mmCIF file of C-alpha atoms in Angstrom:
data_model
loop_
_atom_site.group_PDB
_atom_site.id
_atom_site.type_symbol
_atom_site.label_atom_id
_atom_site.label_comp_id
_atom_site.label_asym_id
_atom_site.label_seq_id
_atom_site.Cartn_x
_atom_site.Cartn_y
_atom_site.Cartn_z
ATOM 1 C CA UNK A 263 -86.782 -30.692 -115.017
ATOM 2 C CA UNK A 264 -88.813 -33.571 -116.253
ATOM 3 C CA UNK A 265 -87.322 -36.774 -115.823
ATOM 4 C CA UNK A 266 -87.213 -38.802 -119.220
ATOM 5 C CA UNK A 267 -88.730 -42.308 -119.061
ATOM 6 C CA UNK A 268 -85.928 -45.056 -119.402
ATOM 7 C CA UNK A 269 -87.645 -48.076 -119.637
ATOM 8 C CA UNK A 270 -90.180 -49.694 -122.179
ATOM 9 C CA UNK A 271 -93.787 -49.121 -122.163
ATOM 10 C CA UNK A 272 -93.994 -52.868 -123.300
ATOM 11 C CA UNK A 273 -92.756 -56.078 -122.003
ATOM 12 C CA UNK A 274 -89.054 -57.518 -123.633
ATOM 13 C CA UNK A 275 -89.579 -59.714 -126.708
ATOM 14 C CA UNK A 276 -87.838 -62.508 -127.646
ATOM 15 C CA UNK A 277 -84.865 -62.249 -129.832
ATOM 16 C CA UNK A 278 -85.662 -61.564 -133.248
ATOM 17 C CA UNK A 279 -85.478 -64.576 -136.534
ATOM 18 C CA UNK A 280 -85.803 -63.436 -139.968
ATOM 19 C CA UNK A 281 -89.143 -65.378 -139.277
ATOM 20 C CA UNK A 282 -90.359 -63.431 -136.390
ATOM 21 C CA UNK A 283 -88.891 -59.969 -138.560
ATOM 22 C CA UNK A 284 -91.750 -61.104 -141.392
ATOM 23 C CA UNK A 285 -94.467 -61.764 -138.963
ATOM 24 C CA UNK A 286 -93.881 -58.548 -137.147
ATOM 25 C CA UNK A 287 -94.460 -56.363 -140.191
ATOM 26 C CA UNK A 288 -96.954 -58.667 -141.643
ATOM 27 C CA UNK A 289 -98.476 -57.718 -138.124
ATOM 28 C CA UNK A 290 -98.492 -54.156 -138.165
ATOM 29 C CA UNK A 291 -99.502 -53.760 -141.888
ATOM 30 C CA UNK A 292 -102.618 -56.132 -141.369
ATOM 31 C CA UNK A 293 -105.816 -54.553 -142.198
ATOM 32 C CA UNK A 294 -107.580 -52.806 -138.928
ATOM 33 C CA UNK A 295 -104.158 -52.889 -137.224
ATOM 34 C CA UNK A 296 -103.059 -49.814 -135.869
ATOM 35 C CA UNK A 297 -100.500 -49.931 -133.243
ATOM 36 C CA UNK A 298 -102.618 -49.889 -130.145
ATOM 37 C CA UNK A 299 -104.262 -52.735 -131.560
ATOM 38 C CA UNK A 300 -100.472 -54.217 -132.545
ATOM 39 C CA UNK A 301 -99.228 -54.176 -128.791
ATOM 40 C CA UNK A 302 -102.239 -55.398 -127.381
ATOM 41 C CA UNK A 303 -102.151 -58.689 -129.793
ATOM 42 C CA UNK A 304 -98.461 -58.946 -128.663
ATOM 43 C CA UNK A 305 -99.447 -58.993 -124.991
ATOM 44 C CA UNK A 306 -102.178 -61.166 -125.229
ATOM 45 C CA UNK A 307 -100.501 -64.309 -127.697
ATOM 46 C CA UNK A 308 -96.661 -63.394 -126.797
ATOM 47 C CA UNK A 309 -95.364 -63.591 -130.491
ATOM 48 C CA UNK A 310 -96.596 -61.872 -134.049
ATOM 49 C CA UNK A 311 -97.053 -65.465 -135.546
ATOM 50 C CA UNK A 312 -99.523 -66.262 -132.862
ATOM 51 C CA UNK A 313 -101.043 -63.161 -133.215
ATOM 52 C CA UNK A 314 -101.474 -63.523 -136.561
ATOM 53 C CA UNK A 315 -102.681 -66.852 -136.285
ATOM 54 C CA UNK A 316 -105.447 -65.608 -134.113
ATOM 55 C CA UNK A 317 -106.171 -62.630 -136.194
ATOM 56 C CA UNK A 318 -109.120 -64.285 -138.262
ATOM 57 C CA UNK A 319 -111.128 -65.418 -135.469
ATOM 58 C CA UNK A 320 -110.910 -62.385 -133.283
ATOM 59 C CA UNK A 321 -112.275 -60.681 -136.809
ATOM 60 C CA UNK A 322 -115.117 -63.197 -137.252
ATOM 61 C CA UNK A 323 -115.965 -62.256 -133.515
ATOM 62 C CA UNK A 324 -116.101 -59.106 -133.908
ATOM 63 C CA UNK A 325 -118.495 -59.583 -136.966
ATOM 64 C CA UNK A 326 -115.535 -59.559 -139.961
ATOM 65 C CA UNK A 327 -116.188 -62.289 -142.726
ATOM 66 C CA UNK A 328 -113.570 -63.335 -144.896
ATOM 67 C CA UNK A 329 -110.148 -61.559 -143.208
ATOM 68 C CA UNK A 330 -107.011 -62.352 -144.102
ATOM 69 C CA UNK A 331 -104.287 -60.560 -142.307
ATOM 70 C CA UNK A 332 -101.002 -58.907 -144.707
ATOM 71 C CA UNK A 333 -99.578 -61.714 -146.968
ATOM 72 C CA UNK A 334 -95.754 -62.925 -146.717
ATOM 73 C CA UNK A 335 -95.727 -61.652 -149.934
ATOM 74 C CA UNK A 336 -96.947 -58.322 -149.128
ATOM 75 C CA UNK A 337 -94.357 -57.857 -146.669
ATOM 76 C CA UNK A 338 -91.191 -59.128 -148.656
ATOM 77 C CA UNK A 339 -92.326 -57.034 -151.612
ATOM 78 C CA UNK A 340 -92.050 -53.550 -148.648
ATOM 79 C CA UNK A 341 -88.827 -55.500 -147.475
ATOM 80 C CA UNK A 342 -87.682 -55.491 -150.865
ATOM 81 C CA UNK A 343 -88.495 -52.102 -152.140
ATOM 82 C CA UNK A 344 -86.931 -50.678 -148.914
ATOM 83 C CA UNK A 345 -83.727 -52.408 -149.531
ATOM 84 C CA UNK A 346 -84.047 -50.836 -153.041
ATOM 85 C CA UNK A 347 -84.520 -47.260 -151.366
ATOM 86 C CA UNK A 348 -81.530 -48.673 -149.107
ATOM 87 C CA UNK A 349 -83.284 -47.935 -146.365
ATOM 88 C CA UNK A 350 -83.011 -50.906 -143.033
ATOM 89 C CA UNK A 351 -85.616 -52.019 -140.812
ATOM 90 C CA UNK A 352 -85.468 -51.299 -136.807
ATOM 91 C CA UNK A 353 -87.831 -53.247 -134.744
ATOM 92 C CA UNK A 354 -88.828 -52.175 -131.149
ATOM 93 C CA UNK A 355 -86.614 -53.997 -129.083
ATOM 94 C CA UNK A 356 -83.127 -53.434 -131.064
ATOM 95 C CA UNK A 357 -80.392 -52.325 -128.973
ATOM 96 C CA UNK A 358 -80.477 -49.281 -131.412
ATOM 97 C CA UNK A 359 -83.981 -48.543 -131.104
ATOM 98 C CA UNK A 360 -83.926 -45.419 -128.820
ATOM 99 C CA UNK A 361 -84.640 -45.819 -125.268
ATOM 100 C CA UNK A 362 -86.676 -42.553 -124.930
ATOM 101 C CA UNK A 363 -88.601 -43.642 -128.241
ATOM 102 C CA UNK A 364 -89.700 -47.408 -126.150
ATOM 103 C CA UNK A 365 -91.134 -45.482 -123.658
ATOM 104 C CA UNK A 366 -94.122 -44.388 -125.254
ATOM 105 C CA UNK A 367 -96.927 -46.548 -125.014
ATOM 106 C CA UNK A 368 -97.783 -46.105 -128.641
ATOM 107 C CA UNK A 369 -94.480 -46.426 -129.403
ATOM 108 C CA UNK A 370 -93.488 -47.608 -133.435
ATOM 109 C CA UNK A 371 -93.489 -51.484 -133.663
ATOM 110 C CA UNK A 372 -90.773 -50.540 -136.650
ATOM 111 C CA UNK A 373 -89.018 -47.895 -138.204
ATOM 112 C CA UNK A 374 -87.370 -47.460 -141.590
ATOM 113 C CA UNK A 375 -83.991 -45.836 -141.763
ATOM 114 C CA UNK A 376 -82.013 -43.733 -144.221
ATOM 115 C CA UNK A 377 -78.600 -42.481 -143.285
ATOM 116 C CA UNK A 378 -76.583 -42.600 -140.312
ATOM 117 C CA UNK A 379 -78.399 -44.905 -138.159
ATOM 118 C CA UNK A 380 -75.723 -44.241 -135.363
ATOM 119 C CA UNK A 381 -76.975 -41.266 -134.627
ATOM 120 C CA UNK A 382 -79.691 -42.918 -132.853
ATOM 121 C CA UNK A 383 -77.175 -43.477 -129.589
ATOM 122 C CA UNK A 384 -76.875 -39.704 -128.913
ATOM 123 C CA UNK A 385 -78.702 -37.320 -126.967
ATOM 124 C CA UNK A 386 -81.536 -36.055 -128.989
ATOM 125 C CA UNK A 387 -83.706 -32.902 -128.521
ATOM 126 C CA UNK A 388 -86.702 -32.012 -131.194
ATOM 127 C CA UNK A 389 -86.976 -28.111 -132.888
ATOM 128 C CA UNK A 390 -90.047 -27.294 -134.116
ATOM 129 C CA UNK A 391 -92.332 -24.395 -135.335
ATOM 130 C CA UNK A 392 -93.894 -22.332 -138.103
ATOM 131 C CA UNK A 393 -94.192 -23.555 -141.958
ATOM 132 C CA UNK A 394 -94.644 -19.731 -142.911
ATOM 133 C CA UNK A 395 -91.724 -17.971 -140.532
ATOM 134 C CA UNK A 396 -90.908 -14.726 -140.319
ATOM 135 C CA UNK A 397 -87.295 -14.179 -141.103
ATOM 136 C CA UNK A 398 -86.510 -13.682 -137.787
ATOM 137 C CA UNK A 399 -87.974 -17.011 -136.827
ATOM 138 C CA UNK A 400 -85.584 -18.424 -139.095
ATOM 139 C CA UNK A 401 -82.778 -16.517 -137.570
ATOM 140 C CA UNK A 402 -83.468 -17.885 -134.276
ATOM 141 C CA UNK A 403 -83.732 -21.461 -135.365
ATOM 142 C CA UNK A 404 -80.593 -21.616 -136.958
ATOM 143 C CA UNK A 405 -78.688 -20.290 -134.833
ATOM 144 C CA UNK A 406 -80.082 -22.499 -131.739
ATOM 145 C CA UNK A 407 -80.159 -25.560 -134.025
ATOM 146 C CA UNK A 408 -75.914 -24.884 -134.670
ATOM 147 C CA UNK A 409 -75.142 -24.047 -131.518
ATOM 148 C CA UNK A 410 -76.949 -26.650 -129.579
ATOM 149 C CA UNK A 411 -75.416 -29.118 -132.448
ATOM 150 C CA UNK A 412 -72.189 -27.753 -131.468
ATOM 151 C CA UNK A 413 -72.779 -28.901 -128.048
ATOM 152 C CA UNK A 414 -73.624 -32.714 -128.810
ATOM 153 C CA UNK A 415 -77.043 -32.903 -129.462
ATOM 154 C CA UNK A 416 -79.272 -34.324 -131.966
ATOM 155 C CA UNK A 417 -81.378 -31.593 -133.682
ATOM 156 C CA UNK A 418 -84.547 -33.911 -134.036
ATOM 157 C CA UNK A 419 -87.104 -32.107 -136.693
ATOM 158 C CA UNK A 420 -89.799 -33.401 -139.716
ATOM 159 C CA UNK A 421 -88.642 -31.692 -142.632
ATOM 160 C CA UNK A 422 -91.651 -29.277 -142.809
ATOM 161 C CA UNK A 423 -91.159 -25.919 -144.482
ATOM 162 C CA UNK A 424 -90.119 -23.312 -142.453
ATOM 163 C CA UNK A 425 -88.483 -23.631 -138.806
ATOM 164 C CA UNK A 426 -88.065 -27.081 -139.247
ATOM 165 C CA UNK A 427 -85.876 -27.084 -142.966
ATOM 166 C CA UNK A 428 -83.975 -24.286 -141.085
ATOM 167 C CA UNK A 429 -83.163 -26.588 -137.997
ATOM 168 C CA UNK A 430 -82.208 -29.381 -140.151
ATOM 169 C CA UNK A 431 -79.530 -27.418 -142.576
ATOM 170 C CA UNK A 432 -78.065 -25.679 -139.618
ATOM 171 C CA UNK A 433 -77.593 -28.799 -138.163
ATOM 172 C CA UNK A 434 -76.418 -30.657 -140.917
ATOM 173 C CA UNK A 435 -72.982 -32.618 -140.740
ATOM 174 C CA UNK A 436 -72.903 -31.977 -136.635
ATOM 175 C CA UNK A 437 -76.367 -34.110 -136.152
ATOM 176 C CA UNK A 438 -79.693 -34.169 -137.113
ATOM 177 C CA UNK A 439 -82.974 -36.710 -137.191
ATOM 178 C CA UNK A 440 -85.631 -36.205 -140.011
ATOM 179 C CA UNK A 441 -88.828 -37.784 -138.691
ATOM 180 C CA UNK A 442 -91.039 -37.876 -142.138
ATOM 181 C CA UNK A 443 -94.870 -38.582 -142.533
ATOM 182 C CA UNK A 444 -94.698 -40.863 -145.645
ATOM 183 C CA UNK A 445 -92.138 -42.757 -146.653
ATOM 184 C CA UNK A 446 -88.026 -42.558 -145.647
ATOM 185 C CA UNK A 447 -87.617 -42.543 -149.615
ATOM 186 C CA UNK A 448 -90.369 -40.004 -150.579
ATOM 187 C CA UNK A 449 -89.444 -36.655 -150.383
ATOM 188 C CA UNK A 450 -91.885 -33.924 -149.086
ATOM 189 C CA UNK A 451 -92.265 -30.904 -149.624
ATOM 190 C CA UNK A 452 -90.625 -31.073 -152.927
ATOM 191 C CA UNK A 453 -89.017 -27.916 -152.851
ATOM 192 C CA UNK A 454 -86.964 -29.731 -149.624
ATOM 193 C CA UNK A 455 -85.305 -32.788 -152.493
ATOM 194 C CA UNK A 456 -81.657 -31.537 -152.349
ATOM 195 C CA UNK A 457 -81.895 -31.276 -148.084
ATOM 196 C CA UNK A 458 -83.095 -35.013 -147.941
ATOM 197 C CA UNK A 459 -80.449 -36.126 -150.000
ATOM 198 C CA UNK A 460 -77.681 -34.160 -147.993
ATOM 199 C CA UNK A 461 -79.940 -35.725 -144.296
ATOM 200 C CA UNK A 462 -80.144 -39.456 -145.981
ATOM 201 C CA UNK A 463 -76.087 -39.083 -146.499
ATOM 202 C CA UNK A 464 -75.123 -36.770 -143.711
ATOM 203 C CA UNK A 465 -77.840 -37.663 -140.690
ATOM 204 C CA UNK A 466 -80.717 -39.504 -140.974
ATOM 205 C CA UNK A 467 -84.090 -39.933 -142.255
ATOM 206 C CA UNK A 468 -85.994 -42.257 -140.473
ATOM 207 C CA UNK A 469 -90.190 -43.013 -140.445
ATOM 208 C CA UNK A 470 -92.865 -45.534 -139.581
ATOM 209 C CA UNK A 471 -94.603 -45.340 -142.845
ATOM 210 C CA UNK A 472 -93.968 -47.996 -145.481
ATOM 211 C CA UNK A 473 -91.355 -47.104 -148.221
ATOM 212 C CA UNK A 474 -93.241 -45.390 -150.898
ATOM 213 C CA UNK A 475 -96.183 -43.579 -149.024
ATOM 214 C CA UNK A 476 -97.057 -40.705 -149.668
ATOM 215 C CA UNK A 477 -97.921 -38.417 -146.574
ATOM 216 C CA UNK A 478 -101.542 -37.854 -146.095
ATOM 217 C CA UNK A 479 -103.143 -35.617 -143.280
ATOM 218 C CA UNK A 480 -103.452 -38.356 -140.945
ATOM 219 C CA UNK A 481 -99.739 -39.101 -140.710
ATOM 220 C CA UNK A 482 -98.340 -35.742 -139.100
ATOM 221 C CA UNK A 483 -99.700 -36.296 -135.930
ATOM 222 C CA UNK A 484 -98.120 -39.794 -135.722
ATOM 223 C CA UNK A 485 -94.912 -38.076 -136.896
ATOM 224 C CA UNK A 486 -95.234 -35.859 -134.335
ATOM 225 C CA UNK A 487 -95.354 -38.006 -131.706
ATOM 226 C CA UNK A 488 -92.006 -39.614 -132.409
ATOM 227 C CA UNK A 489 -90.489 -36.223 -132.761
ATOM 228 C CA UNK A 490 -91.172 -35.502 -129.444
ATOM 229 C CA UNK A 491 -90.425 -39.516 -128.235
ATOM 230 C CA UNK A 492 -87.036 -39.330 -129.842
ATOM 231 C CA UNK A 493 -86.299 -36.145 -127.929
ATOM 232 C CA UNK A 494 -85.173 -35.264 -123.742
ATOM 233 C CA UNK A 495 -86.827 -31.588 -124.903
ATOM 234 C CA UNK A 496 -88.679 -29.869 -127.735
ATOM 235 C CA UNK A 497 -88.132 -26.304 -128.299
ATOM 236 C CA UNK A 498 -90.531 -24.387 -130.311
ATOM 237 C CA UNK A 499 -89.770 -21.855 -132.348
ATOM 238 C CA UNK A 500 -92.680 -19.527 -134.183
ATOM 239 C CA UNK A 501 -96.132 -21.249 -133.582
ATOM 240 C CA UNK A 502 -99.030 -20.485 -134.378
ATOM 241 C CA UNK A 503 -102.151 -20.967 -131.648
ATOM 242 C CA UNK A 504 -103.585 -24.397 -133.290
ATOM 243 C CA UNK A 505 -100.424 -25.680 -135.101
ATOM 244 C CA UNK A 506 -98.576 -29.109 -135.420
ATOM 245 C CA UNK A 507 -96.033 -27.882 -133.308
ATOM 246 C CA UNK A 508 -98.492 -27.339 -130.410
ATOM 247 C CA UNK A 509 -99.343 -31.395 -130.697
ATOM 248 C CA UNK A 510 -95.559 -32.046 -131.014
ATOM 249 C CA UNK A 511 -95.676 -30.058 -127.542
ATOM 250 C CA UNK A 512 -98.309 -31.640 -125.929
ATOM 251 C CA UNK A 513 -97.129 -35.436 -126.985
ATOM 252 C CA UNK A 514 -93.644 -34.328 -125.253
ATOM 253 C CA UNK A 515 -95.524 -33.229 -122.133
ATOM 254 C CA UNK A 516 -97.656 -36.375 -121.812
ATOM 255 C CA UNK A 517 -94.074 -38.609 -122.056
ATOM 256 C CA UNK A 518 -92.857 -36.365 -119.457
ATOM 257 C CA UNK A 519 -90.531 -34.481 -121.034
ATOM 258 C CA UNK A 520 -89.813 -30.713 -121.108
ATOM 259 C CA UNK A 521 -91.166 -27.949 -123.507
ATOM 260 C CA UNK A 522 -89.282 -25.043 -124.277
ATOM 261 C CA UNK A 523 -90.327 -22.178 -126.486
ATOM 262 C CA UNK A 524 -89.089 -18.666 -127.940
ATOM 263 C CA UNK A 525 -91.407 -15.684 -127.279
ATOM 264 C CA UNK A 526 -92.735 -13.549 -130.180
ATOM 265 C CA UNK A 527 -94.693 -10.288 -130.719
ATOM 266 C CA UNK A 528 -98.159 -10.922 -129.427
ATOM 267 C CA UNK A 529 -99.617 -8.914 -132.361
ATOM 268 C CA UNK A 530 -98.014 -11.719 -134.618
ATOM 269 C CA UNK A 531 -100.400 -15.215 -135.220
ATOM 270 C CA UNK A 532 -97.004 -16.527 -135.135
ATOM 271 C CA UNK A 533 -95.907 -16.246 -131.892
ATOM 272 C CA UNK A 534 -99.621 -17.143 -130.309
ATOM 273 C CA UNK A 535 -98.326 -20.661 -129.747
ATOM 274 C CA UNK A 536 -95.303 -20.019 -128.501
ATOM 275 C CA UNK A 537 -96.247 -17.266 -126.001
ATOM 276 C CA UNK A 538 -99.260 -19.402 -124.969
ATOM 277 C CA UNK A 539 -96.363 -22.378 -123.961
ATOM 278 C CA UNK A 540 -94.643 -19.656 -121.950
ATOM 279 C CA UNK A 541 -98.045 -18.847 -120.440
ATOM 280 C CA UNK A 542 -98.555 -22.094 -119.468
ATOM 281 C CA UNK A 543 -95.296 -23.233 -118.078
ATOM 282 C CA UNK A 544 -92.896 -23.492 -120.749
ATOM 283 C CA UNK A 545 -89.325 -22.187 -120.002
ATOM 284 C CA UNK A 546 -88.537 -19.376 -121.931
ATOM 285 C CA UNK A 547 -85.907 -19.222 -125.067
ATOM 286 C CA UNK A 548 -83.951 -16.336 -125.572
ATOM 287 C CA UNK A 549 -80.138 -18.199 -126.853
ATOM 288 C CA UNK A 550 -79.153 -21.808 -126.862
ATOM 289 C CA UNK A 551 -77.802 -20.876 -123.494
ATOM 290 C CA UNK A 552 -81.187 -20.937 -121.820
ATOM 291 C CA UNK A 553 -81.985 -24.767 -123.392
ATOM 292 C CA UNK A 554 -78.357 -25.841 -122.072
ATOM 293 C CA UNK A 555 -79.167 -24.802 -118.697
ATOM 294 C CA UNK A 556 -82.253 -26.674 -118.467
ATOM 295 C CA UNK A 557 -80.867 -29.574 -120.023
ATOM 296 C CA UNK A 558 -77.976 -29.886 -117.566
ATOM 297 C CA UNK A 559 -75.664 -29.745 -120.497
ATOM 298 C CA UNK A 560 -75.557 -33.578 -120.574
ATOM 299 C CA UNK A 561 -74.709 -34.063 -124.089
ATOM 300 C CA UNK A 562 -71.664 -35.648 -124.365
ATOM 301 C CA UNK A 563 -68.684 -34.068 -127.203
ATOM 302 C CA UNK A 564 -70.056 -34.765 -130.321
ATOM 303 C CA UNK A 565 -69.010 -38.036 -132.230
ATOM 304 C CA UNK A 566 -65.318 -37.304 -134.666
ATOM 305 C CA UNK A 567 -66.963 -35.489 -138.049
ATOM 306 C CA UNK A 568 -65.734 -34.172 -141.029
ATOM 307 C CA UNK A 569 -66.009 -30.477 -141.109
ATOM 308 C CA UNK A 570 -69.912 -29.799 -141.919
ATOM 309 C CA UNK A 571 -70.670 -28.071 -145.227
ATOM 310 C CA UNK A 572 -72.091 -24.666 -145.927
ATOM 311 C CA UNK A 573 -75.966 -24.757 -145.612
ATOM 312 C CA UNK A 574 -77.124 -24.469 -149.090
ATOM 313 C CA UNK A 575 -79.440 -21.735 -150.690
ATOM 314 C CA UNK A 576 -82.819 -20.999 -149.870
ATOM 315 C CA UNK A 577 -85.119 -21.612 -152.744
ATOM 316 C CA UNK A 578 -85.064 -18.776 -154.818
ATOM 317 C CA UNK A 579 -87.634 -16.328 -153.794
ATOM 318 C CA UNK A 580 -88.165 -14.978 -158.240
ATOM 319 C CA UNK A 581 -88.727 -18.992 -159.111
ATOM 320 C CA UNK A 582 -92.343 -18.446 -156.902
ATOM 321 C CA UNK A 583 -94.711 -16.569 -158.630
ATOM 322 C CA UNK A 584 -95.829 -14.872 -155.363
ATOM 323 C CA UNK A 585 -92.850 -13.162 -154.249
ATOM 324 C CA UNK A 586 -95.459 -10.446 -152.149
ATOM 325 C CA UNK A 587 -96.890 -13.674 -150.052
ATOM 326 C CA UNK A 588 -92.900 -14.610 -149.512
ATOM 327 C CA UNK A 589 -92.457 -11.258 -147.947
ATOM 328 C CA UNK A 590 -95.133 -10.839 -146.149
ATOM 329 C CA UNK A 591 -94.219 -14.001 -144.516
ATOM 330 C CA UNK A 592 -91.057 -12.932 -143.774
ATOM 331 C CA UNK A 593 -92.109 -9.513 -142.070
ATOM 332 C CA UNK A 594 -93.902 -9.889 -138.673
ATOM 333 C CA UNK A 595 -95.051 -7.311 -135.555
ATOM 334 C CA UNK A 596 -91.464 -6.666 -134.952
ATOM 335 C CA UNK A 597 -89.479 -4.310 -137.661
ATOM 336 C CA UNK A 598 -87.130 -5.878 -139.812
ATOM 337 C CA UNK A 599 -84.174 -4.114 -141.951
ATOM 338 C CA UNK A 600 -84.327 -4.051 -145.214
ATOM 339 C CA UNK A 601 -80.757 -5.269 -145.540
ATOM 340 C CA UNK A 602 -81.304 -8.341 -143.482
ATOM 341 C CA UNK A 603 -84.633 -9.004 -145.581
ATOM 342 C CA UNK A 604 -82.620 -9.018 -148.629
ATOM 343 C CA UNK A 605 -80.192 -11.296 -147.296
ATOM 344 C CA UNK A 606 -82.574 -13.715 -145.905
ATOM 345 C CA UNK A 607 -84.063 -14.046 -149.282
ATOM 346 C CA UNK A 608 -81.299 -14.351 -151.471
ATOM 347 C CA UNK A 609 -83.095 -11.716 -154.439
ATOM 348 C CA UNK A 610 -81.463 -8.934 -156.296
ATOM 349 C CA UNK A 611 -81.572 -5.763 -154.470
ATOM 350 C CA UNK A 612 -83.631 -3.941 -157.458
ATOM 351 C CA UNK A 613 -86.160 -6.900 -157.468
ATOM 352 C CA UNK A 614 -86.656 -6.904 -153.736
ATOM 353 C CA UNK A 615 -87.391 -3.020 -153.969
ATOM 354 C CA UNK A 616 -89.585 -2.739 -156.649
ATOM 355 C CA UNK A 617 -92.166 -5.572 -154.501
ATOM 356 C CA UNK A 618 -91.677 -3.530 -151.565
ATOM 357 C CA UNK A 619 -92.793 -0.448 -153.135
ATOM 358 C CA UNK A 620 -96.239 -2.248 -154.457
ATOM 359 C CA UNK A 621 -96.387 -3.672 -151.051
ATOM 360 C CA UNK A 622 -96.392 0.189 -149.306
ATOM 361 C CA UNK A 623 -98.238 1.779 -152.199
ATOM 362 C CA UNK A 624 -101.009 -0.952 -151.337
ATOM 363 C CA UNK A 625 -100.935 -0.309 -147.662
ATOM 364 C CA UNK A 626 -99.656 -3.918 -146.875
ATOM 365 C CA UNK A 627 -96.073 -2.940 -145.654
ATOM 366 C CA UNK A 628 -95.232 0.605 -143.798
ATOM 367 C CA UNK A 629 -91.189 1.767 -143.774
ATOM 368 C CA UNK A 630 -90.269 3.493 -140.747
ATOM 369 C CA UNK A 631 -86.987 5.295 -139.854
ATOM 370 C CA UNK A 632 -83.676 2.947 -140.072
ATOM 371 C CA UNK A 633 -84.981 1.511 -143.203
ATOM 372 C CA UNK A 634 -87.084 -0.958 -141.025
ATOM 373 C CA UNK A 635 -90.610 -2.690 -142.382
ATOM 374 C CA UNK A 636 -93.176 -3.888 -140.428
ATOM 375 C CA UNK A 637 -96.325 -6.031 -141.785
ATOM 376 C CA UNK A 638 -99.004 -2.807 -141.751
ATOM 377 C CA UNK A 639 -101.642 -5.022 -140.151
ATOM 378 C CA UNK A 640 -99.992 -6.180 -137.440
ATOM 379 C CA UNK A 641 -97.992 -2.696 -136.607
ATOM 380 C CA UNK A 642 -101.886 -1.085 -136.466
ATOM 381 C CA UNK A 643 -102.720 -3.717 -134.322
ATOM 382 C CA UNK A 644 -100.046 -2.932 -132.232
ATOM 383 C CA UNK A 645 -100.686 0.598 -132.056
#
């Protein structure tokens, strides 16, 4: 097994003023700062006031008129607005900042929390995978995300549609991380408001995004990458070939740490990613069992908790307009019941079979014995 990096990627700073708190965010948020450029500044003048300090000549070297780094004012109006949000700030060098999260040389300067910042002292392990997932998919990551819960760890995830929202709920009131692309008090998708509520009370929400952003394209990646820092493993379930879980995979195999993965149908786009991992090295998923074995099963008994509440609902399939897309989504290469498909999605039974007859009269879904259904694309492609 990989051995997780320990130590900081960047040299001990001194302890932290309200002063030096300013200057470090004032820092980061400065105009053509991104975080490689943030760490470097630190190395070379020792403290963010220096750096700052020294910010307007290194931009007239490098042919910048006029800079001005972030204002004081700039960064006690984000200070303020996350104390609004009640979020709290955690700088890179806090005893709570996470170990396994220092060790990244692109590691967050800072972090906004939301919730249970305690949370951040136990044994953490990222779940990952599909926006679109079949209903077995689902399955899978619930029932790894509550058992591996049960055993003590973290259930690290970004709040994504899909594998992730199912990781989250099923780990809900035992222990589990939302890493977010915008803000820790914007909620995204929207559909996911009442599970970021339950996370910001009952686990925690935490990002590196000022309060109030909105997510843009450019952010998952970076999201990503403290996903996998936060986490001793990422497991991946349902992913596609080119996916964000594959760069949540590959940013936990350049810090060194291991990638597991669940194996799908190969005629499903679904399972490319995942089977591709395998392929390539990744141990293979088939219960939480296998991810405890690889792990050691270090986690320690989980922390005293009130019992956790029932997962809620899953948005209600006849409030979406394209309830054919839904079940398409939900059907892959492998059958599916019927029974189990109306379960997963929560619709009366004479709804559910009215779109599954369209679905076979158009040729999209075939029904074969055992009142199974297979996607008709994929089970041709199969055959």
């Amino acid at each position: 097994m990989a051995q997780n990096p320990t130590s900081s990627a960047h040299p001990p700073l001194p302890p932290t003023t309200e002063e030096d708190t300013l200057s470090r965010l004032r820092l980061l948020r400065s105009r053509r700062v991104g975080i490689a450029t943030y760490w470097r500044l630190m190395a070379e003048h020792g403290s963010a006031r220096a750096a700052l300090d020294a910010l307007p000549d290194i931009a007239r070297a490098a042919g910048i008129s006029d800079y001005e780094a972030c204002t004081p004012q700039a960064a006690r109006a984000e200070m303020r607005a996350a104390e609004a949000a009640g979020a709290r700030l955690l700088l890179h060098g806090d005893p709570l900042y996470p170990a396994d999260l220092a060790a990244l040389t692109d590691a967050p300067p800072l972090l906004w929390l939301r919730g249970r910042a305690a949370l951040l002292r136990r044994p953490m392990l990222a779940m990952v995978g599909a926006r679109n997932a079949s209903s077995l998919g689902l399955r899978m990551a619930q029932r790894l995300a509550a058992e591996l819960a049960d055993a003590g760890w973290v259930v690290v995830s970004g709040l994504a549609r899909g594998i992730d929202t199912a990781a989250h709920e099923a780990a809900l009131g035992r222990g589990t991380i939302a890493v977010t692309a915008g803000g820790v008090d914007v909620t995204y998708p929207p559909e996911n408001a009442d599970l970021t509520a339950r996370i910001a009370r009952d686990g925690l929400i935490l990002s590196e995004q000022p309060v109030g952003r909105a997510p843009q394209a450019r952010h998952f990646p970076a999201r990503n990458r403290i996903v996998a820092g936060l986490s001793h493993c990422v497991v991946v379930v349902e992913a596609a070939a080119r996916s964000g879980s594959l760069i949540t995979a590959r940013a936990a195999l350049e810090a060194g740490r291991e990638v597991l993965a669940v194996p799908g149908h190969p005629f499903d786009a679904r399972a490319g990613g995942c089977n591709m991992l395998i392929r390539d090295g990744a141990a293979l998923v088939r219960g939480a069992s296998d991810v405890l074995d690889l792990m050691g099963r270090s986690a320690p008994e989980p922390e005293a908790r009130a019992p956790s509440a029932p997962c809620a609902p899953l948005p209600d399939a006849e409030a979406d307009g394209d309830l054919a897309a839904q079940i398409m989504d939900r059907l892959g290469a492998a059958p599916l019941a019927e029974d189990q498909l109306l379960r997963d999605m929560r619709l009366p039974a004479a709804r559910l079979s009215q779109a599954l007859v369209d679905l076979e009269l158009s040729g999209r879904v075939e029904r074969q014995p055992g009142g199974l259904l297979v996607r008709r694309d994929l089970a041709q492609a199969a055959g």
